[in-house]
Coordinates of C-alpha atoms in Angstrom, one line a residue:
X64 CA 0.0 0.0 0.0
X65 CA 1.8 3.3 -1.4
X66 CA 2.0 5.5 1.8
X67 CA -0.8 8.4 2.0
X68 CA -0.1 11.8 0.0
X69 CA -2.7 14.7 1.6
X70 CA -3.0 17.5 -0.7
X71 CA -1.1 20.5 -1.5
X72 CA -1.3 23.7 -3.3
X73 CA 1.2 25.1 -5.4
X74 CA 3.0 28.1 -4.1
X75 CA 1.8 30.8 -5.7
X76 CA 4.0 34.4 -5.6
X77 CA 2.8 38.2 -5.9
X78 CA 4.2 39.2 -9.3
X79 CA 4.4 43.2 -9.4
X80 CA 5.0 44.2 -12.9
X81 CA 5.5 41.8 -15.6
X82 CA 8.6 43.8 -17.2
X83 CA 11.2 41.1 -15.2
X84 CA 10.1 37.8 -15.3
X85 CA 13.4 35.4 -15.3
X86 CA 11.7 33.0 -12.5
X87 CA 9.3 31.8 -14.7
X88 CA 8.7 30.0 -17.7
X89 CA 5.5 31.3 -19.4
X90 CA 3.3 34.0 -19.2
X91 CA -0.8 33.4 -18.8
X92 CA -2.7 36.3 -20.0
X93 CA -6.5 36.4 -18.7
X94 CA -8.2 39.6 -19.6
X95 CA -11.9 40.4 -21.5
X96 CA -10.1 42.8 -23.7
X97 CA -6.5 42.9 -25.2
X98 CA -6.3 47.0 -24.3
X99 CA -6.8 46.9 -21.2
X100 CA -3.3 44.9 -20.7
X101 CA -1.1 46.9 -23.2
X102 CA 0.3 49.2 -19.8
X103 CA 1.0 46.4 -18.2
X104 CA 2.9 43.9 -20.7
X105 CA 6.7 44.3 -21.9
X106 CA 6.4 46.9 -25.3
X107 CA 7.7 43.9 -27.3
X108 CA 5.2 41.6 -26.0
X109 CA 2.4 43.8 -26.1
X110 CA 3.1 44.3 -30.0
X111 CA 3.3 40.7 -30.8
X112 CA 0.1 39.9 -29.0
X113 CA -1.4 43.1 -31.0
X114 CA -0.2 41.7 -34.6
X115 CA -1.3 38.2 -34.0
X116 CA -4.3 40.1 -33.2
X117 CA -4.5 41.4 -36.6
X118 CA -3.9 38.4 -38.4
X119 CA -6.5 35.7 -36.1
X120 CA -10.1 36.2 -36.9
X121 CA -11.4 34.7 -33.2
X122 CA -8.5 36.2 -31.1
X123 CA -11.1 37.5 -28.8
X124 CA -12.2 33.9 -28.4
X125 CA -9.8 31.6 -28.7
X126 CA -6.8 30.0 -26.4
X127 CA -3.7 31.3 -28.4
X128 CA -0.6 29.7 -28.1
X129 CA 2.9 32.2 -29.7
X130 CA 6.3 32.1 -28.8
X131 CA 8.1 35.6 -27.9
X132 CA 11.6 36.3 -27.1
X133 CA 10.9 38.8 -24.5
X134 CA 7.8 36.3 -22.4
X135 CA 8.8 34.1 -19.7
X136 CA 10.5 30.9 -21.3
X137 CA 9.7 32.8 -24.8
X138 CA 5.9 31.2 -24.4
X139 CA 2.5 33.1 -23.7
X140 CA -0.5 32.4 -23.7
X141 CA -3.3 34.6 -24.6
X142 CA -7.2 33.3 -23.0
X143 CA -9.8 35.9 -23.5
X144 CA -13.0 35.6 -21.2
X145 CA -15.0 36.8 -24.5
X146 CA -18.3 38.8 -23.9
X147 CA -19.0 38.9 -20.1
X148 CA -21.8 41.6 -20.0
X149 CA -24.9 39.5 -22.2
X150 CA -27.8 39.0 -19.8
X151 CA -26.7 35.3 -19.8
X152 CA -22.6 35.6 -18.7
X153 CA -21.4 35.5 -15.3
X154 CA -18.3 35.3 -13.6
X155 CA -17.4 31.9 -14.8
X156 CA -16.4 34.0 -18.1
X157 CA -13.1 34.3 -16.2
X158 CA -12.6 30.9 -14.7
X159 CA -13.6 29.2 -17.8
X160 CA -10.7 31.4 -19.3
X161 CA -8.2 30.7 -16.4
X162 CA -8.6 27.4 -16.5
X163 CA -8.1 27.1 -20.2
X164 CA -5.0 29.1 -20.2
X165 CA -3.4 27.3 -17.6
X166 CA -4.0 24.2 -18.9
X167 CA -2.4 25.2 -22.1
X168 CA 0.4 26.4 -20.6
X169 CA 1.1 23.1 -18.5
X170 CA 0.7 21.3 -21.8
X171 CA 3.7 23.4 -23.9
X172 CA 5.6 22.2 -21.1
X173 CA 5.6 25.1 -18.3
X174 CA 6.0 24.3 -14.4
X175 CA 6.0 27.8 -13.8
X176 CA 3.6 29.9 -15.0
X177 CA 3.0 33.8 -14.4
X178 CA -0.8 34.2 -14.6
X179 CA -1.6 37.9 -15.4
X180 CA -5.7 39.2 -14.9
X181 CA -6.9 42.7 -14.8
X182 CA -10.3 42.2 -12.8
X183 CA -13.4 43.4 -13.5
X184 CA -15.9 46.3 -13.3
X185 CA -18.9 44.2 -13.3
X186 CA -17.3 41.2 -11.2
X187 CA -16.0 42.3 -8.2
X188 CA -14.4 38.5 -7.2
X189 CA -13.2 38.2 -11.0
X190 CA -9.5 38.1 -9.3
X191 CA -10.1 35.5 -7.0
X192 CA -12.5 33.7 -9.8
X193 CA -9.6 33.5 -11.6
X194 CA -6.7 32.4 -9.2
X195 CA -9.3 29.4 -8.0
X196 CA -9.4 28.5 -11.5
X197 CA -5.7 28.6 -12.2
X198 CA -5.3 26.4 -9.2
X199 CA -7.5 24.0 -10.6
X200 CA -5.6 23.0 -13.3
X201 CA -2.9 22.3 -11.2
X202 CA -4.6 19.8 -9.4
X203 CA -3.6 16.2 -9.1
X204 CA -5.4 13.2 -7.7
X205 CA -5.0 11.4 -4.8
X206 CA -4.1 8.0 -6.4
X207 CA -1.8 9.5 -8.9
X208 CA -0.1 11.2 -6.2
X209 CA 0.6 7.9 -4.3
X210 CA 1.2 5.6 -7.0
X211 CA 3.1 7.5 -10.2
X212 CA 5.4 9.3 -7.7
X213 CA 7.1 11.3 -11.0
X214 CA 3.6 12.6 -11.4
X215 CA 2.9 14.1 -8.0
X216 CA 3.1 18.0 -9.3
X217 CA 1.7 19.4 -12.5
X218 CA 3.5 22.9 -11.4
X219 CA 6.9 24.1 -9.1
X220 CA 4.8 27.7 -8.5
X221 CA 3.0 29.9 -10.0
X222 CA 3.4 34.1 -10.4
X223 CA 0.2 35.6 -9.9
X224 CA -0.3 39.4 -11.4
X225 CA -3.1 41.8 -11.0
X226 CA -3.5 44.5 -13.9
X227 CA -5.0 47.4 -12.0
X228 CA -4.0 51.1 -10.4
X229 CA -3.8 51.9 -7.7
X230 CA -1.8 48.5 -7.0
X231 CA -2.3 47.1 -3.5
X232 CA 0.0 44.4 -2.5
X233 CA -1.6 43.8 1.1
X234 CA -4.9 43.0 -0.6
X235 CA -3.1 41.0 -3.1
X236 CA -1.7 38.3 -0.8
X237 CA -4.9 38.3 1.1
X238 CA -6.6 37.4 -2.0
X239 CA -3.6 34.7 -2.8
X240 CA -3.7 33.4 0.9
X241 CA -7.8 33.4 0.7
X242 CA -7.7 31.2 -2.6
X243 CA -4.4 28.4 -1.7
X244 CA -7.1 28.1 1.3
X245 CA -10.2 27.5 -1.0
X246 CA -8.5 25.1 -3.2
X247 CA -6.9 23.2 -0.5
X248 CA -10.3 22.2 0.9
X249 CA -11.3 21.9 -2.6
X250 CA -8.1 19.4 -3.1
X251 CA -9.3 17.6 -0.3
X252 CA -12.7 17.2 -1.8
X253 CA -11.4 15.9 -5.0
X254 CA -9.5 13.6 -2.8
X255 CA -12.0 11.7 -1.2
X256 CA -14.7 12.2 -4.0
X257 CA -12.7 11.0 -6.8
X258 CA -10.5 8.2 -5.2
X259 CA -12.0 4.5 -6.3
X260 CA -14.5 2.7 -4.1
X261 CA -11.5 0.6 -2.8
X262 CA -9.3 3.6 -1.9
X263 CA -11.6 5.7 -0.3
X264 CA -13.7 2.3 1.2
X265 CA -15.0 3.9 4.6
X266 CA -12.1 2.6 6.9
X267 CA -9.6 4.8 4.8
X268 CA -11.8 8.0 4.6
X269 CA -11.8 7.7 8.3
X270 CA -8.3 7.0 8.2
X271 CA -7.3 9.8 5.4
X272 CA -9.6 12.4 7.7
X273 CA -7.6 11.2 10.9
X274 CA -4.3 12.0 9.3
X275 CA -5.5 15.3 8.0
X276 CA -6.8 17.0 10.6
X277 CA -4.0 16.4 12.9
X278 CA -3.3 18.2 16.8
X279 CA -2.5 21.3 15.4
X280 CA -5.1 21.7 12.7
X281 CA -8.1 22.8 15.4
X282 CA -10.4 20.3 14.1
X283 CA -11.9 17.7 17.0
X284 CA -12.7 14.3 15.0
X285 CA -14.5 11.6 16.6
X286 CA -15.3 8.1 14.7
X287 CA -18.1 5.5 15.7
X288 CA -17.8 2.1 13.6
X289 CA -19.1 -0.1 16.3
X290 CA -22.0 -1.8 14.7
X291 CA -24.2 -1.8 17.7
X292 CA -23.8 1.9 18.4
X293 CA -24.8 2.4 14.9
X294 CA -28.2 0.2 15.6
X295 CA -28.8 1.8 18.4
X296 CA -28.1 5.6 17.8
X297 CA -28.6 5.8 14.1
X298 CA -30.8 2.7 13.4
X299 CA -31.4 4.2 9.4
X300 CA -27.6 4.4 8.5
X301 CA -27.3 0.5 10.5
X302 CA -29.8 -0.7 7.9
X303 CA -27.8 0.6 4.8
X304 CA -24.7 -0.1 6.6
X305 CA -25.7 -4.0 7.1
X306 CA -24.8 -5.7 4.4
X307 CA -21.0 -3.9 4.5
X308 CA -20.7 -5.8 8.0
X309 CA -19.3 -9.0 7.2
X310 CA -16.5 -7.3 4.8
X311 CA -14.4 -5.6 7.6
X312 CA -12.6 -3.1 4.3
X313 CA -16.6 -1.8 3.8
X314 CA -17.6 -1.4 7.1
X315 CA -18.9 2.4 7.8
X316 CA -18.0 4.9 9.4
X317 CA -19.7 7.9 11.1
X318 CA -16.9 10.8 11.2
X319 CA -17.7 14.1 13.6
X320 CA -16.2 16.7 13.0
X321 CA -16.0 20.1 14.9
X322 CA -14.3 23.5 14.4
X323 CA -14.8 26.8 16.9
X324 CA -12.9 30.0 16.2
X325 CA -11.8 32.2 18.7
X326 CA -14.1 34.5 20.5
X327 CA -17.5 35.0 21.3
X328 CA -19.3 32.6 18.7
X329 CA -22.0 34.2 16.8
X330 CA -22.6 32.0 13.7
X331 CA -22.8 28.0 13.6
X332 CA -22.7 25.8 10.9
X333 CA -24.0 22.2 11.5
X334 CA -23.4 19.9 8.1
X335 CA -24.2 16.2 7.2
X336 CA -22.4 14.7 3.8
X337 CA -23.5 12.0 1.9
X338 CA -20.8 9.6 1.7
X339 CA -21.5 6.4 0.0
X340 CA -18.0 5.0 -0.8
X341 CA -20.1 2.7 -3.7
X342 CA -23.3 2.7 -4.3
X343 CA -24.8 -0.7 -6.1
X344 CA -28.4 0.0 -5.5
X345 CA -28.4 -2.5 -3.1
X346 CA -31.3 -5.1 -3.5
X347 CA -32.4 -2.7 -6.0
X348 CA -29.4 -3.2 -8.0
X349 CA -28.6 -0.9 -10.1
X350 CA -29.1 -2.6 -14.0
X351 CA -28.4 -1.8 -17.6
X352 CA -24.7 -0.5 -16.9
X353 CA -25.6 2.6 -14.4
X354 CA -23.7 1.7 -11.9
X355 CA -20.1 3.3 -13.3
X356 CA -19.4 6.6 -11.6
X357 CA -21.4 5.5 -8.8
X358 CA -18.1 6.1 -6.5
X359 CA -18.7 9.7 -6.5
X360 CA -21.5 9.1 -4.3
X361 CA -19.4 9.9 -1.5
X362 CA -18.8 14.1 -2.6
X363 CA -21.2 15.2 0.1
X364 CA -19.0 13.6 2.5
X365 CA -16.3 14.8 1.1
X366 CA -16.7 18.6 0.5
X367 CA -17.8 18.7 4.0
X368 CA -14.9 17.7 4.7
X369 CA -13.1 20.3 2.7
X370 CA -14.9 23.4 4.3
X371 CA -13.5 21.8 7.6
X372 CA -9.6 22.2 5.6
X373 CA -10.6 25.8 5.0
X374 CA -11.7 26.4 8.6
X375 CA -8.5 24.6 9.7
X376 CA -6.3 27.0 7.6
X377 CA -7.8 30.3 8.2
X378 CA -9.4 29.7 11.4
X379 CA -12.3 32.4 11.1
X380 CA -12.9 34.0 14.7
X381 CA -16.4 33.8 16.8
X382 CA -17.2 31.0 13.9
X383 CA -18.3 27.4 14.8
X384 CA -18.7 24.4 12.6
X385 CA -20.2 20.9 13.1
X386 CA -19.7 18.0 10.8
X387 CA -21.2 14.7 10.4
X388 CA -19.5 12.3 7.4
X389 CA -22.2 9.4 7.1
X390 CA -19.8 7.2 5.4
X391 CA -21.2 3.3 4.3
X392 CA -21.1 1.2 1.1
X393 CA -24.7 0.8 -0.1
X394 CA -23.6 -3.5 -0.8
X395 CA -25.9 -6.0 -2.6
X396 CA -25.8 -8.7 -0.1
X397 CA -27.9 -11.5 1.9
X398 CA -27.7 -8.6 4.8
X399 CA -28.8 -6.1 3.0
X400 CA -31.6 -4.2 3.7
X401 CA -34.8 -4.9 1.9
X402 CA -37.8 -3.1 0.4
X403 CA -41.1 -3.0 2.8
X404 CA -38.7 -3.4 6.1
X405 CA -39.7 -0.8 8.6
X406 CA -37.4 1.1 10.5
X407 CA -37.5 3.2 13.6
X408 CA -35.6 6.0 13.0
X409 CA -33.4 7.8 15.7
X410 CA -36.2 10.9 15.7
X411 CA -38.7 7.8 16.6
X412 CA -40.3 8.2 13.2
X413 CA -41.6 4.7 11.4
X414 CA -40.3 4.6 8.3
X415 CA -41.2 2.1 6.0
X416 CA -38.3 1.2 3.0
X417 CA -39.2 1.6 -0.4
X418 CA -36.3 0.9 -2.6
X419 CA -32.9 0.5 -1.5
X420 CA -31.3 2.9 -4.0
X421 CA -32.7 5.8 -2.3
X422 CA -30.0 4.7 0.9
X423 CA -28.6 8.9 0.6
X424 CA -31.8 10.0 2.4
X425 CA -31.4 6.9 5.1
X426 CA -27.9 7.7 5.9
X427 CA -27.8 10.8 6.8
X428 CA -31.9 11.3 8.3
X429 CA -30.1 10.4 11.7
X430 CA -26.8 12.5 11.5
X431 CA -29.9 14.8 11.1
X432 CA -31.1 14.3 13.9
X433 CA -28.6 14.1 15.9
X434 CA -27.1 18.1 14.3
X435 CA -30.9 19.1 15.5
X436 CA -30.6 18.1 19.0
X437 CA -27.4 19.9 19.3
X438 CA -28.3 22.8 16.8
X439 CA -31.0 23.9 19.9
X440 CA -28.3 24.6 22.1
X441 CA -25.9 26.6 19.6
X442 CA -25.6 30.2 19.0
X443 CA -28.0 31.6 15.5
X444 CA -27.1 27.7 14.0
X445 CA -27.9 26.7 10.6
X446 CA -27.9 23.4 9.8
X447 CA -27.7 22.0 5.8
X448 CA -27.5 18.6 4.7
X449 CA -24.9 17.6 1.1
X450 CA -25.3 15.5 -0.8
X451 CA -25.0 13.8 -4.4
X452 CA -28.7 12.6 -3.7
X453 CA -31.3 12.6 -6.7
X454 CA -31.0 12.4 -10.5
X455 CA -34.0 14.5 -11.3
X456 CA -31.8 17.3 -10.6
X457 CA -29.8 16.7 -13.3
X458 CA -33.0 16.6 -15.4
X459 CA -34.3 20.1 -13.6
X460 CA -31.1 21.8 -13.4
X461 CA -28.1 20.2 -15.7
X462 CA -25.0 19.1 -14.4
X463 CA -23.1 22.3 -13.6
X464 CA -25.9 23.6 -10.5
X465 CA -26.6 23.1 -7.3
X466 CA -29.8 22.7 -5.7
X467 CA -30.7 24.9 -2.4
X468 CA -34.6 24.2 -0.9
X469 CA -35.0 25.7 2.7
X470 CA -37.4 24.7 5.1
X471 CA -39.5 27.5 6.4
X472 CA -37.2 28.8 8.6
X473 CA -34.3 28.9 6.4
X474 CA -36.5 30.6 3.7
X475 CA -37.2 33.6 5.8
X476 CA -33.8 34.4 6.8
X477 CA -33.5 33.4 2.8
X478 CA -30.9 31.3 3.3
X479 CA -30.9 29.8 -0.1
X480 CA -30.7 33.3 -2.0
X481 CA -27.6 33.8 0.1
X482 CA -25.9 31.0 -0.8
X483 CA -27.1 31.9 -4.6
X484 CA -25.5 35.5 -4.6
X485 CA -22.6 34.0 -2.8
X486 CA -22.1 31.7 -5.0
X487 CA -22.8 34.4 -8.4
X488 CA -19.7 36.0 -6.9
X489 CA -17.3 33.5 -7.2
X490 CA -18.5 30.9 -10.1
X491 CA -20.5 28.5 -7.6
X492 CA -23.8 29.2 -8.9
X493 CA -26.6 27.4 -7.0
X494 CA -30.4 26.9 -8.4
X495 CA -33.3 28.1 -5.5
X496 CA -36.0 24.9 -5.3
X497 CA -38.5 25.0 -2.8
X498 CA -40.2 22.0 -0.6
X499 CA -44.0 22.4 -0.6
X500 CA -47.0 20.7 0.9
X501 CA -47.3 18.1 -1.9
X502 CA -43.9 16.7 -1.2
X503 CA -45.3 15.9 2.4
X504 CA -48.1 13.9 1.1
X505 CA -46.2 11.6 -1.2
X506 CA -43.4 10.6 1.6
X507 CA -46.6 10.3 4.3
X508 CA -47.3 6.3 4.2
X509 CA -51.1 5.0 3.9
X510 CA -50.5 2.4 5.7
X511 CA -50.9 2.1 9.4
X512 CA -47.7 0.2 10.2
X513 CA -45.6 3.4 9.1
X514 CA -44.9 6.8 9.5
X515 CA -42.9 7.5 6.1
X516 CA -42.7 6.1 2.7
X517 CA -38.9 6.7 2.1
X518 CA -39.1 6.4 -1.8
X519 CA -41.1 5.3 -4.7
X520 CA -40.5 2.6 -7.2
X521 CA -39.6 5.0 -10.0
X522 CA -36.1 6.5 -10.4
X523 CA -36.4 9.9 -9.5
X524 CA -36.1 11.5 -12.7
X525 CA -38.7 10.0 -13.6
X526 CA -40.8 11.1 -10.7
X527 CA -42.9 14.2 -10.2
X528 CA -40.8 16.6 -7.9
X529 CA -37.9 14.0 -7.7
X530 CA -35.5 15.9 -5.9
X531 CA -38.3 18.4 -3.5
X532 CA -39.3 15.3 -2.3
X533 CA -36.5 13.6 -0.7
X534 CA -35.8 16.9 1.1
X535 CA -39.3 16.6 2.8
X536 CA -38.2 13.3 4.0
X537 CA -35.0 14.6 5.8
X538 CA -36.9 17.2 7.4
X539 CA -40.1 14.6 8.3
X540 CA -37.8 12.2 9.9
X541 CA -35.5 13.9 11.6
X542 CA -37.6 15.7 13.3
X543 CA -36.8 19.2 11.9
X544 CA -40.6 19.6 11.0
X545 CA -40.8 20.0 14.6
X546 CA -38.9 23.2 14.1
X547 CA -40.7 25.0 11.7
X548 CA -41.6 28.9 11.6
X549 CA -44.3 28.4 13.9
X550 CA -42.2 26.3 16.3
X551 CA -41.2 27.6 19.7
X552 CA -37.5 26.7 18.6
X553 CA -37.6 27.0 14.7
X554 CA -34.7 25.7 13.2
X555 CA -33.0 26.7 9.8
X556 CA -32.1 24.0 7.4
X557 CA -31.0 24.1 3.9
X558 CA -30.5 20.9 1.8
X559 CA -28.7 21.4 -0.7
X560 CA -28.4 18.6 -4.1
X561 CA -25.0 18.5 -5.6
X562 CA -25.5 15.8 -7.8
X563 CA -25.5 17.8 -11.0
X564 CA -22.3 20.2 -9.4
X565 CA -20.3 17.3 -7.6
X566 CA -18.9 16.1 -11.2
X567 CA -18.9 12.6 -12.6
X568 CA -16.0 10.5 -14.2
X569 CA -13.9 10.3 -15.9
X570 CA -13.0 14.0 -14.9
X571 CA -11.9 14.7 -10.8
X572 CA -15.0 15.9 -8.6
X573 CA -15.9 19.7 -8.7
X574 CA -15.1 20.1 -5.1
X575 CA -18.4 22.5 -4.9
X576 CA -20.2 24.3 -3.0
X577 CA -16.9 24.6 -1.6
X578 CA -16.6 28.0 -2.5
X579 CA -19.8 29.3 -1.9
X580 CA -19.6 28.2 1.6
X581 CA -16.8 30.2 2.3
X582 CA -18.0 33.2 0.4
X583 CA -20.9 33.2 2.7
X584 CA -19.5 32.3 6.0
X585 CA -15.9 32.9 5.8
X586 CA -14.7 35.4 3.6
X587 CA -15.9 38.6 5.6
X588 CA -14.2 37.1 8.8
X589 CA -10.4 36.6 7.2
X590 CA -10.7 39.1 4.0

């Protein structure tokens, strides 16, 4: 077993003027308009970029790849953002850019790129949009890392230069500082996301989690894996859990995790990921060749874990954090759990199993519960739940969005827009969905044996309101209806679907709303 590799980011350096750039080895230009970098750029390579101009028809458009005596290791890349002001651009105009241009230049054979952007009028995070992105491509998973040792870095550093007057070098390396921070927890997420269903089997995420939250890193972690605790206190995630027990490598794993910032704490976060390390359906097996990809099941899991990195490096002040990783292998086996069992759920809600493919919503209905009973006692908490739970997003929303439906109390402190206009600013866009009275009536069972109907027989995109639904379920069983607007202790919760944002193979995990999250709780605390 090749020895564990956590994550790193790529130094990345405060370039001043681009004039005298002998440390590095190619120079990245991301900008929405070739004038607006002319000050900036060496005379010779400002003309060169301006005659290639002249002779490409979709310069404004296109990647361009020249070599020029005066650049950085005589290569530079031009990657234009194109229009950004059209009703339908956004930020990502810059990211998509960044990331292009990057990429590029790691291809021609660079390890040390200078990346040079001029921000934005209309964009006010462009800058940061863009060093995030130029991270990104620099990026290099976990299982590469540990077993192609020669391949372990894409980049040695990377020279980062912002085109605009007057220049401020102290908000500079904030900004630099902010986003090595971002895209380590991102890094993380890609980590345990991406990694097969054998490397990142539960026992290793608990193990990987362990090793990277170490005494120093101000994050408590706590693991139950004894399988009676798990019947007892979290009797839903036992039942998915079951048929993992006699394979000690797929045994789960419930991993708490805990952050509080210094000072009086005024905000706290309670979180519950997904993390199904495999996911076969279960009894329900999943048929016709749709069970590839189904390792990324575990990116709830493991982006919560990643906003814990990025508390762990910045440590926000007055700030606390909960985390719950409900980690399991949904198995096809003679212990699995079947349809029509009935289950007793920690919030002492009947629920009676409908399919075992919908084992997301059964996982983490307890971790729920459990966050609620210590969300009551914690200062202004919101609690959210993560995870890569329904294909009908994809169908609602397409696979680059994630879906935010509060519960009532949530939708008044409008929660969900929040995380939207957090995430417009920094190219984590979210989609707002909302939970309504029809999604209580289709989970309420008509039987008298049960509480709860946990799922239908229909794959949710196929279903009417396939992803509102399974929402109403998290909230009906773990008691968080109980905490409604007209409760004496409303609670706010926010689930939020990242099955269409989380990624899918063969490319590495997205490592969202990773971003977002820290736009909205962190940024205004450290930056």
């Amino acid at each position: 077993m090749a020895p564990l590799q956590l994550p790193t980011v790529v130094d990345v350096n405060l370039v001043k003027n681009l004039s005298s750039l002998t440390d590095y080895d190619a120079l990245v230009v991301v900008t929405t308009c070739l004038d607006e970098t002319t000050e900036f750029l060496d005379n010779s390579v400002a003309k060169g970029l301006e005659s290639f101009r002249q002779l490409h028809t979709d310069f404004n458009n296109d990647v361009t790849f020249f070599l020029n005596d005066n650049a950085p290791g005589k290569r530079i890349i031009y990657s234009p953002t194109g229009a950004v002001d059209r009703d339908h651009d956004d930020v990502r105009r810059f990211s998509d850019a960044a990331l292009a241009g990057v990429k590029k230049a790691l291809g021609v054979g660079s390890r040390s790129p200078v990346l040079a952007c001029f921000g934005s009028k209309t964009y006010r995070q462009a800058n940061l949009v863009t060093l995030l992105a130029a991270l990104e491509a620099t990026y290099v998973p976990l299982q590469i890392r540990e077993d192609v040792p020669e391949r372990r870095t894409k980049a040695d550093k990377l020279g980062f230069f912002i085109g605009q007057k007057p220049a401020d070098d102290g908000c500079g390396q904030k900004l630099i500082d902010y986003a090595r921070a971002v895209e380590l927890g991102r890094a993380v997420g890609r980590d345990i996301g991406g990694a097969d269903p054998e490397r990142m089997a539960p026992p290793r995420v608990a193990e990987y989690v362990q090793e990277l939250f170490g005494k120093s890193s101000g994050i408590k972690v706590d693991i139950i894996k004894d399988k009676k605790e798990f019947e007892k206190d979290f009797p839903l995630f036992a039942a998915v859990n079951r048929a993992s027990t006699c394979v000690d490598r797929h045994h789960g794993r419930l991993i708490f995790l805990e952050y509080k910032g210094e000072g009086e704490i005024n905000t706290t976060a309670l979180l519950v990921g997904k993390g199904i390390t495999f996911d076969t359906g279960g009894l329900d097996i999943k048929a016709g060749g749709i069970m590839a990809g189904m390792s990324y099941d575990k990116c709830g899991a493991a982006n919560v874990t990643g906003f814990f990195k990025v508390l762990s490096e910045l440590k926000p002040k007055q700030f606390k954090a909960i985390g719950v990783l409900a980690v399991a292998r949904n198995n096809c086996g003679e212990e699995g759990y079947t349809a029509d069992e009935i289950i007793t759920s920690r919030g002492g809600v009947r629920v009676r199993v409908g399919n075992t493919d919908a084992e997301g919503r059964m996982v983490m209905a307890d971790p729920l519960c459990y966050i609620k009973e210590l969300a009551l006692k914690e200062v202004n908490p919101h609690l959210f739940t993560m995870a890569t739970l329904t294909g009908h997003v994809i169908r609602a929303y397409g696979t680059n969005y994630t879906a935010a439906l509060d519960n009532g109390p949530a939708r008044d402190n409008e929660t969900a827009h929040k995380l939207q206009a957090a995430g417009d600013e920094v190219g984590d866009p979210f989609e707002i969905s909302t939970v309504r009275r029809e999604d209580f009536a289709f989970i309420a069972d008509q039987g008298e044996v049960a509480d709860v109907l946990q799922c239908n027989n229909q794959g949710s995109s196929a279903t009417a309101r396939g992803h509102q639904f399974p929402a109403a379920f998290l909230a009906r069983v773990s008691g968080l209806d109980k905490h409604g607007r007209n409760s004496e202790k409303p609670l706010r919760y926010t689930h939020l679907d990242i099955a269409g944002s989380g990624g899918e193979l063969p490319h590495s995990p997205t490592g969202r709303p990773i971003p977002a999250l820290c736009q909205m709780f962190i940024a205004d605390r450290v930056f």
